[in-house]
Structure formats: structure tokens, C-alpha cells
Coordinates of C-alpha atoms in Angstrom, one line a residue:
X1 CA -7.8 24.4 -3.4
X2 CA -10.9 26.9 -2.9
X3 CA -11.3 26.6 -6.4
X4 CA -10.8 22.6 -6.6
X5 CA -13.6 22.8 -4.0
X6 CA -16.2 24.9 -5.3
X7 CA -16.0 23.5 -8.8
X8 CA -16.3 20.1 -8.0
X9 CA -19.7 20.7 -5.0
X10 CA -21.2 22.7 -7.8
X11 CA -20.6 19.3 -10.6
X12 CA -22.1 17.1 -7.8
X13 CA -24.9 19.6 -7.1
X14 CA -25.7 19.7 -11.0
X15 CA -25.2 15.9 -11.2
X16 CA -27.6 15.1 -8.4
X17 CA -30.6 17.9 -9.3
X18 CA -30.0 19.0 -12.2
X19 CA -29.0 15.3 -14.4
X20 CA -30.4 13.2 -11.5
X21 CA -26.9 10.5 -12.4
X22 CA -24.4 9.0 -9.9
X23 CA -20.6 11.0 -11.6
X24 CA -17.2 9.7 -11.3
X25 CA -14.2 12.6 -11.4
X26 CA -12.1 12.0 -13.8
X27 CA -8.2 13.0 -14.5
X28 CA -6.8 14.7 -12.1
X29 CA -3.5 15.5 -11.2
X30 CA 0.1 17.1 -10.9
X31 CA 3.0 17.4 -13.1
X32 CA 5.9 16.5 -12.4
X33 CA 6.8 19.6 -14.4
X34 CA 5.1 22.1 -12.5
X35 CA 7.5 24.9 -10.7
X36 CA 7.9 23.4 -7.1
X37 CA 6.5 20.1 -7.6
X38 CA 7.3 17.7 -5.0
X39 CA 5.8 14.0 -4.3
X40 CA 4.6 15.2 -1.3
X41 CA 2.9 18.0 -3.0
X42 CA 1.1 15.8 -5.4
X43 CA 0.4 13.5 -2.0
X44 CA -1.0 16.4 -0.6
X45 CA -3.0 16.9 -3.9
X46 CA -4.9 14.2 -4.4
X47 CA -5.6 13.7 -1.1
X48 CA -7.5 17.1 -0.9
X49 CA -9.1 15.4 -3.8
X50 CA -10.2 12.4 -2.6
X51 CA -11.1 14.1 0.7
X52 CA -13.7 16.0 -1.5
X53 CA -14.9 13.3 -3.0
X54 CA -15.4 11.2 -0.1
X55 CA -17.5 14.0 1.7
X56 CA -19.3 13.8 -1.2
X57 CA -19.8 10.6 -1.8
X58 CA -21.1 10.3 1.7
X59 CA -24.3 12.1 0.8
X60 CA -24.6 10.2 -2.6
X61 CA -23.9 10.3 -6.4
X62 CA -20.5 10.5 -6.7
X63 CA -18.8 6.9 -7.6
X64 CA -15.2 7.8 -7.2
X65 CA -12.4 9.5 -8.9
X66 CA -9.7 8.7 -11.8
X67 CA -6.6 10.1 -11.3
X68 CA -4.3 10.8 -14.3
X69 CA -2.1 9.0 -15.0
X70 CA -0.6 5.3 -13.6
X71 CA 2.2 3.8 -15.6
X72 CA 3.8 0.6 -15.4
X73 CA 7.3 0.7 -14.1
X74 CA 10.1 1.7 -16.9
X75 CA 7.4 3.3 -18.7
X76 CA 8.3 6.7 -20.2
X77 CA 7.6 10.2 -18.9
X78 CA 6.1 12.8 -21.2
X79 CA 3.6 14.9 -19.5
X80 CA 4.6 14.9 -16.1
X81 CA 1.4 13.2 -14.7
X82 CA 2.6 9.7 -14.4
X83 CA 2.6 8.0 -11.4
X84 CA 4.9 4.8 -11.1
X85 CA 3.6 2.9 -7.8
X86 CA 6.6 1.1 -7.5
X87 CA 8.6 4.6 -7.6
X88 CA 6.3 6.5 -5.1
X89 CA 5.1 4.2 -2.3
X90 CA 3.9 7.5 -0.3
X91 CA 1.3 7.9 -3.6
X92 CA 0.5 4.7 -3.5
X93 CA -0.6 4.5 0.4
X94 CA -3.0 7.8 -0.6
X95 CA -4.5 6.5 -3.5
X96 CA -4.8 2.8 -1.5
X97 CA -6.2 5.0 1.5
X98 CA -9.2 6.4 -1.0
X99 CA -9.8 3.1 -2.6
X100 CA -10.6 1.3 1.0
X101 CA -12.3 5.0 2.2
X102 CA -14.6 4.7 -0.9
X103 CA -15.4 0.5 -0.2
X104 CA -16.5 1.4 3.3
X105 CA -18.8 4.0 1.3
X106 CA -20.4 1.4 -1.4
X107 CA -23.8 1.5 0.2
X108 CA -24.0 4.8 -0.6
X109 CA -23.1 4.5 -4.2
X110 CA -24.7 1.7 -5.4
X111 CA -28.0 2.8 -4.8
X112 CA -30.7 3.2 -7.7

């Protein structure tokens, strides 16, 4: 998660000084397929995540994040990614959590 951390603060620090534009993360997750996944390890995951992203987004620039991948329920599994909200109500209380986290935040975003 070090790694999740640093990599994403130094995107947000190149976004804001370096490109001077607000930056959205984009497709995230964890596979089903990984050795030891768990829902509550891919819970756990995103919300490390969106924790980052909300600390950032309370200084500025960063507009959210898109996580990979929702599916509609009875939708096939290929890559291990999908989430079915219907089939994981803990995921969906984290990613509903970051959605409301990020509204209370839209002053910051929305600036010029």
C-alpha cells in the first residue's frame, strides 16, 4: 500500500505543478483471481484507495476515482475485477461511503 501511496501523491503533485489540471484515478482494483483474495480484502482495497484520494482531493485537483469494473447482475466473470453490487453489499457501502465523502468535497473540485 506504500507503493499505492507514493505513486498516486507523486501523479497529484505532477497534475497540480507540473500540468496545472484537476485528474480523476482511473481503474483500479482486485481480482477475484488473486492468491488470497477475499471481499473483505478488496473492501479493504479500495478503501485505502479512496482514503488517498479523499486526502487529496481535500487540497485540490483530484475529481475522484473509477474503480474497475461494475457489472450488472448475471453478467459474466472473466478477469476477476467485476464487482456485482447486488452480490457484494459490503463493496457497495465503501464505494457509496466515497461517493457521499467526495460530494461533501465538491467545493474543492469544482474550482477553476
Amino acid at each position: 500500500m506504500a507503493f499505492m501511496r507514493r505513486w498516486m501523491t507523486s501523479h497529484w503533485t505532477d497534475s497540480r505543478t507540473l500540468l496545472k489540471k484537476p485528474m480523476v484515478f482511473t481503474e483500479f482494483g482486485k481480482s477475484s483471481k488473486d492468491r488470497g483474495f477475499s471481499i473483505a480484502s478488496r473492501d479493504s482495497f479500495l478503501n485505502a484507495i479512496y482514503s488517498n484520494i479523499c486526502s487529496l482531493a481535500r487540497s485540490g485537483g483530484i475529481g475522484g476515482g473509477l474503480l474497475w469494473q461494475l457489472v450488472a447482475e448475471g453478467m459474466e466473470s472473466y478477469s476477476g475485477y467485476e464487482i456485482d453490487l447486488f452480490q457484494t453489499p459490503s463493496t457497495s457501502s465503501v464505494i457509496s461511503q466515497q461517493s457521499r465523502q467526495m460530494t461533501a468535497l465538491e467545493h474543492k473540485i469544482s474550482r477553476p
